[in-house]
mmCIF file of C-alpha atoms in Angstrom:
data_model
loop_
_atom_site.group_PDB
_atom_site.id
_atom_site.type_symbol
_atom_site.label_atom_id
_atom_site.label_comp_id
_atom_site.label_asym_id
_atom_site.label_seq_id
_atom_site.Cartn_x
_atom_site.Cartn_y
_atom_site.Cartn_z
ATOM 1 C CA MET A 1 171.734 88.902 287.209
ATOM 2 C CA ILE A 2 174.582 86.953 285.198
ATOM 3 C CA LYS A 3 174.484 83.532 286.074
ATOM 4 C CA ASN A 4 178.269 82.329 285.626
ATOM 5 C CA ARG A 5 179.349 79.910 288.555
ATOM 6 C CA VAL A 6 180.554 76.906 286.157
ATOM 7 C CA THR A 7 180.212 73.949 288.706
ATOM 8 C CA LEU A 8 181.949 70.837 287.907
ATOM 9 C CA LYS A 9 178.438 69.101 287.092
ATOM 10 C CA ILE A 10 177.807 71.980 284.705
ATOM 11 C CA LEU A 11 181.365 71.475 282.988
ATOM 12 C CA LEU A 12 180.775 68.124 282.688
ATOM 13 C CA PHE A 13 177.305 68.500 281.103
ATOM 14 C CA LEU A 14 179.062 70.962 278.456
ATOM 15 C CA VAL A 15 181.852 68.529 277.891
ATOM 16 C CA VAL A 16 179.333 65.574 277.193
ATOM 17 C CA SER A 17 176.771 67.726 274.990
ATOM 18 C CA ASP A 18 179.941 68.975 272.928
ATOM 19 C CA PHE A 19 180.587 65.053 272.439
ATOM 20 C CA LEU A 20 176.945 64.498 271.398
ATOM 21 C CA GLU A 21 176.780 67.374 269.000
ATOM 22 C CA THR A 22 180.209 66.297 267.386
ATOM 23 C CA PHE A 23 178.937 62.815 267.094
ATOM 24 C CA SER A 24 175.551 64.229 265.581
ATOM 25 C CA GLN A 25 177.660 65.753 262.877
ATOM 26 C CA PHE A 26 179.664 62.637 262.299
ATOM 27 C CA PHE A 27 176.434 60.660 261.780
ATOM 28 C CA PHE A 28 174.784 63.513 259.372
ATOM 29 C CA LYS A 29 178.242 62.972 257.335
ATOM 30 C CA LYS A 30 177.911 59.034 257.533
ATOM 31 C CA THR A 31 173.992 59.497 256.618
ATOM 32 C CA ALA A 32 175.534 61.809 253.345
ATOM 33 C CA ILE A 33 178.314 59.347 252.196
ATOM 34 C CA PRO A 34 176.357 56.817 250.437
ATOM 35 C CA ALA A 35 174.641 59.998 248.517
ATOM 36 C CA SER A 36 178.019 61.436 247.555
ATOM 37 C CA GLY A 37 177.823 59.931 243.911
ATOM 38 C CA LEU A 38 174.389 61.774 243.357
ATOM 39 C CA ASP A 39 174.192 64.858 241.422
ATOM 40 C CA VAL A 40 171.266 67.240 242.223
ATOM 41 C CA LYS A 41 170.375 69.077 239.133
ATOM 42 C CA ASN A 42 166.230 69.229 239.004
ATOM 43 C CA ILE A 43 163.397 68.006 241.477
ATOM 44 C CA PRO A 44 163.461 64.356 240.786
ATOM 45 C CA ASP A 45 167.282 64.174 241.460
ATOM 46 C CA ALA A 46 166.400 66.192 244.834
ATOM 47 C CA LEU A 47 163.508 63.600 245.626
ATOM 48 C CA ILE A 48 166.287 60.593 244.850
ATOM 49 C CA PHE A 49 168.780 62.422 247.116
ATOM 50 C CA LEU A 50 166.081 62.727 249.985
ATOM 51 C CA ASN A 51 164.891 59.407 249.728
ATOM 52 C CA THR A 52 168.599 57.823 250.356
ATOM 53 C CA VAL A 53 169.453 60.015 253.124
ATOM 54 C CA PHE A 54 165.623 59.482 254.836
ATOM 55 C CA PHE A 55 166.050 56.048 255.127
ATOM 56 C CA SER A 56 169.457 55.897 256.271
ATOM 57 C CA PRO A 57 169.588 54.588 259.995
ATOM 58 C CA TYR A 58 172.691 57.163 260.587
ATOM 59 C CA LEU A 59 170.200 59.942 260.084
ATOM 60 C CA TRP A 60 168.056 58.799 262.931
ATOM 61 C CA ILE A 61 170.865 58.177 265.179
ATOM 62 C CA ALA A 62 171.971 61.795 264.234
ATOM 63 C CA PHE A 63 168.656 62.973 265.471
ATOM 64 C CA LEU A 64 168.222 60.995 268.488
ATOM 65 C CA LEU A 65 171.930 62.656 269.419
ATOM 66 C CA VAL A 66 170.504 66.453 268.363
ATOM 67 C CA PHE A 67 167.560 65.554 270.659
ATOM 68 C CA LEU A 68 169.697 64.663 273.704
ATOM 69 C CA THR A 69 172.127 67.927 272.857
ATOM 70 C CA PHE A 70 168.991 69.890 273.054
ATOM 71 C CA VAL A 71 167.776 68.314 276.300
ATOM 72 C CA LEU A 72 170.990 68.895 278.045
ATOM 73 C CA TRP A 73 171.717 72.115 276.561
ATOM 74 C CA SER A 74 168.212 73.322 277.911
ATOM 75 C CA THR A 75 169.279 71.918 281.674
ATOM 76 C CA ILE A 76 172.858 73.732 281.086
ATOM 77 C CA LEU A 77 171.173 77.193 279.850
ATOM 78 C CA SER A 78 168.787 77.192 283.051
ATOM 79 C CA LYS A 79 171.953 76.929 285.275
ATOM 80 C CA ILE A 80 174.391 79.278 283.517
ATOM 81 C CA ASP A 81 174.253 82.266 280.874
ATOM 82 C CA LEU A 82 174.699 81.844 277.064
ATOM 83 C CA SER A 83 177.642 83.806 277.383
ATOM 84 C CA VAL A 84 179.345 81.652 279.731
ATOM 85 C CA ALA A 85 178.213 78.152 278.039
ATOM 86 C CA VAL A 86 178.930 78.965 274.240
ATOM 87 C CA PRO A 87 182.806 79.699 274.902
ATOM 88 C CA ILE A 88 182.872 76.088 276.543
ATOM 89 C CA ALA A 89 180.957 74.653 274.264
ATOM 90 C CA SER A 90 182.891 76.040 271.050
ATOM 91 C CA PHE A 91 185.330 73.330 272.084
ATOM 92 C CA SER A 92 183.353 71.438 269.360
ATOM 93 C CA TYR A 93 185.489 73.722 266.531
ATOM 94 C CA ILE A 94 188.381 71.427 267.658
ATOM 95 C CA LEU A 95 186.636 68.166 268.448
ATOM 96 C CA VAL A 96 184.851 67.687 264.664
ATOM 97 C CA PRO A 97 188.079 68.214 262.995
ATOM 98 C CA LEU A 98 189.900 65.426 265.370
ATOM 99 C CA VAL A 99 186.987 63.131 265.007
ATOM 100 C CA SER A 100 187.185 63.625 260.911
ATOM 101 C CA ILE A 101 190.889 62.496 261.102
ATOM 102 C CA ILE A 102 190.146 59.682 263.571
ATOM 103 C CA PHE A 103 187.042 58.101 262.133
ATOM 104 C CA LEU A 104 186.694 59.761 258.518
ATOM 105 C CA HIS A 105 190.502 59.665 257.389
ATOM 106 C CA GLU A 106 189.937 63.173 256.438
ATOM 107 C CA LYS A 107 193.320 65.690 256.124
ATOM 108 C CA VAL A 108 193.399 68.709 258.193
ATOM 109 C CA SER A 109 196.203 70.882 257.276
ATOM 110 C CA ALA A 110 198.225 73.428 259.198
ATOM 111 C CA LEU A 111 196.289 76.180 257.361
ATOM 112 C CA ASP A 112 193.174 74.506 258.153
ATOM 113 C CA TRP A 113 193.961 74.719 262.002
ATOM 114 C CA THR A 114 195.275 78.234 261.742
ATOM 115 C CA GLY A 115 191.542 78.790 259.949
ATOM 116 C CA ILE A 116 189.676 77.082 262.827
ATOM 117 C CA ILE A 117 191.848 79.127 265.648
ATOM 118 C CA PHE A 118 190.307 82.116 264.271
ATOM 119 C CA ILE A 119 186.778 80.786 264.094
ATOM 120 C CA LEU A 120 187.202 79.826 267.777
ATOM 121 C CA SER A 121 188.380 82.671 268.887
ATOM 122 C CA GLY A 122 185.718 84.514 266.968
ATOM 123 C CA VAL A 123 182.880 82.295 268.396
ATOM 124 C CA ILE A 124 184.443 82.911 271.967
ATOM 125 C CA PHE A 125 184.112 87.015 271.184
ATOM 126 C CA VAL A 126 180.794 86.765 269.739
ATOM 127 C CA SER A 127 179.374 85.098 273.004
ATOM 128 C CA ILE A 128 181.201 86.758 275.942
ATOM 129 C CA SER A 129 180.739 90.166 274.345
ATOM 130 C CA SER A 130 176.874 90.002 275.391
ATOM 131 C CA HIS A 131 177.881 90.714 278.741
ATOM 132 C CA LYS A 132 181.008 92.793 278.411
ATOM 133 C CA ASP A 133 178.856 95.197 276.457
ATOM 134 C CA GLY A 134 176.045 94.814 278.682
ATOM 135 C CA ALA A 135 178.593 95.506 281.858
ATOM 136 C CA ALA A 136 179.916 98.720 279.642
ATOM 137 C CA THR A 137 176.612 100.280 279.418
ATOM 138 C CA GLN A 138 175.486 100.006 283.290
ATOM 139 C CA MET B 1 188.315 68.027 247.424
ATOM 140 C CA LYS B 2 186.174 67.093 244.221
ATOM 141 C CA THR B 3 183.605 69.446 244.133
ATOM 142 C CA ASN B 4 184.053 73.525 243.517
ATOM 143 C CA VAL B 5 184.938 74.953 247.123
ATOM 144 C CA LEU B 6 183.217 77.973 246.434
ATOM 145 C CA PHE B 7 179.650 76.272 245.429
ATOM 146 C CA ILE B 8 179.884 74.291 248.718
ATOM 147 C CA ILE B 9 180.561 77.622 250.413
ATOM 148 C CA SER B 10 177.602 79.167 248.714
ATOM 149 C CA LEU B 11 175.169 75.939 249.788
ATOM 150 C CA ILE B 12 176.640 76.363 253.314
ATOM 151 C CA VAL B 13 175.481 80.330 253.319
ATOM 152 C CA LEU B 14 172.189 78.674 252.171
ATOM 153 C CA ALA B 15 172.029 76.664 254.895
ATOM 154 C CA ALA B 16 172.878 78.802 257.277
ATOM 155 C CA SER B 17 170.578 81.427 256.376
ATOM 156 C CA PHE B 18 167.336 79.072 256.274
ATOM 157 C CA ASP B 19 168.855 78.302 259.731
ATOM 158 C CA THR B 20 168.869 81.922 260.850
ATOM 159 C CA ILE B 21 165.338 82.568 259.509
ATOM 160 C CA ASN B 22 163.919 79.527 261.461
ATOM 161 C CA GLN B 23 165.833 81.093 264.643
ATOM 162 C CA LEU B 24 164.416 84.632 263.963
ATOM 163 C CA LEU B 25 160.639 83.046 263.443
ATOM 164 C CA LEU B 26 161.197 81.125 266.644
ATOM 165 C CA LYS B 27 162.491 83.702 268.667
ATOM 166 C CA ASN B 28 159.847 86.056 267.463
ATOM 167 C CA SER B 29 156.872 83.411 268.388
ATOM 168 C CA ILE B 30 158.501 82.876 271.804
ATOM 169 C CA ASN B 31 158.836 86.727 272.328
ATOM 170 C CA SER B 32 154.918 86.750 271.939
ATOM 171 C CA LEU B 33 154.158 84.337 274.536
ATOM 172 C CA SER B 34 154.513 84.756 278.530
ATOM 173 C CA SER B 35 157.637 83.373 279.731
ATOM 174 C CA ASN B 36 156.473 82.857 283.346
ATOM 175 C CA ILE B 37 157.145 79.193 283.589
ATOM 176 C CA ASN B 38 157.878 77.370 286.854
ATOM 177 C CA SER B 39 156.066 74.071 286.857
ATOM 178 C CA ILE B 40 155.937 71.016 284.496
ATOM 179 C CA LYS B 41 152.411 72.154 283.600
ATOM 180 C CA LYS B 42 153.259 75.501 282.415
ATOM 181 C CA VAL B 43 155.868 73.939 280.298
ATOM 182 C CA ILE B 44 153.361 71.714 278.609
ATOM 183 C CA VAL B 45 151.015 74.680 278.225
ATOM 184 C CA PHE B 46 153.628 76.943 276.795
ATOM 185 C CA ILE B 47 154.698 74.382 274.064
ATOM 186 C CA GLY B 48 150.726 73.860 273.300
ATOM 187 C CA LYS B 49 150.312 77.514 272.515
ATOM 188 C CA LEU B 50 153.860 77.421 270.622
ATOM 189 C CA LEU B 51 152.613 74.758 268.156
ATOM 190 C CA LEU B 52 149.339 76.738 267.412
ATOM 191 C CA ILE B 53 151.420 79.684 265.848
ATOM 192 C CA PRO B 54 151.800 79.575 262.397
ATOM 193 C CA GLN B 55 155.103 81.203 262.333
ATOM 194 C CA VAL B 56 156.626 78.317 264.271
ATOM 195 C CA TRP B 57 155.555 75.807 261.765
ATOM 196 C CA ILE B 58 156.917 78.093 258.609
ATOM 197 C CA GLY B 59 160.230 77.960 260.952
ATOM 198 C CA PHE B 60 160.079 74.151 260.887
ATOM 199 C CA PHE B 61 159.884 73.913 257.401
ATOM 200 C CA PHE B 62 163.160 76.258 256.982
ATOM 201 C CA CYS B 63 164.792 73.893 259.696
ATOM 202 C CA CYS B 64 163.989 70.895 257.345
ATOM 203 C CA LEU B 65 165.133 72.919 254.150
ATOM 204 C CA SER B 66 168.507 74.007 256.027
ATOM 205 C CA LEU B 67 168.943 70.062 257.225
ATOM 206 C CA ALA B 68 168.538 68.831 253.554
ATOM 207 C CA VAL B 69 170.805 71.628 252.260
ATOM 208 C CA TRP B 70 173.184 70.533 255.075
ATOM 209 C CA LEU B 71 173.150 66.647 254.045
ATOM 210 C CA PHE B 72 173.769 67.729 250.335
ATOM 211 C CA VAL B 73 176.908 69.683 251.664
ATOM 212 C CA LEU B 74 178.309 66.690 253.364
ATOM 213 C CA SER B 75 177.615 64.304 250.706
ATOM 214 C CA LYS B 76 180.021 66.373 248.554
ATOM 215 C CA ALA B 77 182.651 68.118 251.415
ATOM 216 C CA ASP B 78 184.897 66.998 254.208
ATOM 217 C CA LEU B 79 182.934 67.117 257.557
ATOM 218 C CA ASN B 80 185.689 69.314 259.306
ATOM 219 C CA PHE B 81 185.516 71.728 256.528
ATOM 220 C CA ALA B 82 181.841 72.128 256.124
ATOM 221 C CA PHE B 83 181.497 72.192 260.033
ATOM 222 C CA CYS B 84 183.862 74.920 260.662
ATOM 223 C CA ALA B 85 182.490 76.993 257.586
ATOM 224 C CA ASP B 86 179.011 76.867 259.370
ATOM 225 C CA SER B 87 180.224 78.997 261.982
ATOM 226 C CA MET B 88 178.913 81.788 259.706
ATOM 227 C CA HIS B 89 175.615 81.355 260.883
ATOM 228 C CA TYR B 90 176.749 83.106 264.273
ATOM 229 C CA ILE B 91 177.667 86.256 261.600
ATOM 230 C CA PHE B 92 173.941 85.733 260.015
ATOM 231 C CA ILE B 93 172.637 85.968 263.521
ATOM 232 C CA ALA B 94 174.836 89.138 264.701
ATOM 233 C CA LEU B 95 173.445 90.647 261.310
ATOM 234 C CA ALA B 96 169.848 89.954 261.494
ATOM 235 C CA SER B 97 169.768 90.604 265.398
ATOM 236 C CA ARG B 98 171.202 94.101 264.493
ATOM 237 C CA PHE B 99 168.715 94.921 261.363
ATOM 238 C CA ILE B 100 165.701 92.969 261.986
ATOM 239 C CA LEU B 101 165.355 92.565 265.803
ATOM 240 C CA LYS B 102 167.088 96.211 266.069
ATOM 241 C CA GLU B 103 169.355 94.622 268.853
ATOM 242 C CA LYS B 104 172.266 96.540 269.880
ATOM 243 C CA VAL B 105 175.509 94.595 268.899
ATOM 244 C CA GLY B 106 178.473 95.816 270.560
ATOM 245 C CA LEU B 107 182.116 96.176 269.322
ATOM 246 C CA TRP B 108 183.306 92.563 270.256
ATOM 247 C CA ARG B 109 180.686 91.175 268.688
ATOM 248 C CA TRP B 110 182.067 92.654 265.214
ATOM 249 C CA VAL B 111 185.565 92.017 266.179
ATOM 250 C CA GLY B 112 184.583 87.997 266.859
ATOM 251 C CA THR B 113 182.614 88.310 263.802
ATOM 252 C CA ALA B 114 185.576 89.423 261.762
ATOM 253 C CA SER B 115 187.702 86.716 263.021
ATOM 254 C CA ILE B 116 185.209 84.084 262.105
ATOM 255 C CA ILE B 117 185.297 85.542 258.587
ATOM 256 C CA VAL B 118 189.159 85.541 258.542
ATOM 257 C CA GLY B 119 189.059 81.650 259.744
ATOM 258 C CA ILE B 120 186.345 80.843 256.893
ATOM 259 C CA ILE B 121 188.604 82.574 254.127
ATOM 260 C CA LEU B 122 191.918 80.769 255.570
ATOM 261 C CA LEU B 123 189.701 77.255 255.417
ATOM 262 C CA THR B 124 188.306 78.222 251.865
ATOM 263 C CA ILE B 125 191.863 78.962 250.385
ATOM 264 C CA SER B 126 193.238 75.731 252.418
ATOM 265 C CA ASN B 127 190.695 73.320 250.757
ATOM 266 C CA ARG B 128 190.367 74.955 247.318
#
């Protein structure tokens, strides 16, 4: 049975999990920024790098957000199918560039956005195809 | 961007591969357990059994490797570029499902995969 009834509550959960995922990536980026000057060419360099990121409080905020996303996502998937949830969740491919522009002052060009649209439609195709193909074989 | 974009892409390939290995090991371990879970007690028993499987710990090791590579990527590249390029793990999962788990991958999944590849190529050209 395909569980595809997206209620308002599920939609809200999906939007919240999109934001949680986006901000976990934002905090991973904040974790990595102080290490941007480090060059990793050998094992001791790698240890210095790991030491720098491991003690960053941002890393632990990111872990917390990843854990919350996981809990929320498990709840979502008990209510609707992955093939329905992923296309709505792939909204984060828009959200991450927006957060990058607003909070990290990154530049996103028109060509970047074109690439993002291709990726977004690709992710949607990949996920909805599972029940389309399933229906075709019945 | 300061660092060579192809170098960054290959690191993202590495991180996505480690993540795919983790997913395969986890999926394989979960498949080997009974999936009849209808109470909190059974969830705890399920997790307990899962933690006794060595494969799960090998998967966790790959998960940590993937995270370390990912943080290194983020220390060198823009977040929006790295995050979007990381969508390549959908391609690896599709390939692994087809060739390792022998699952059936339909036409639309390949169309989606091709679209993701086009998107990553455009981003790579744009961030060169």
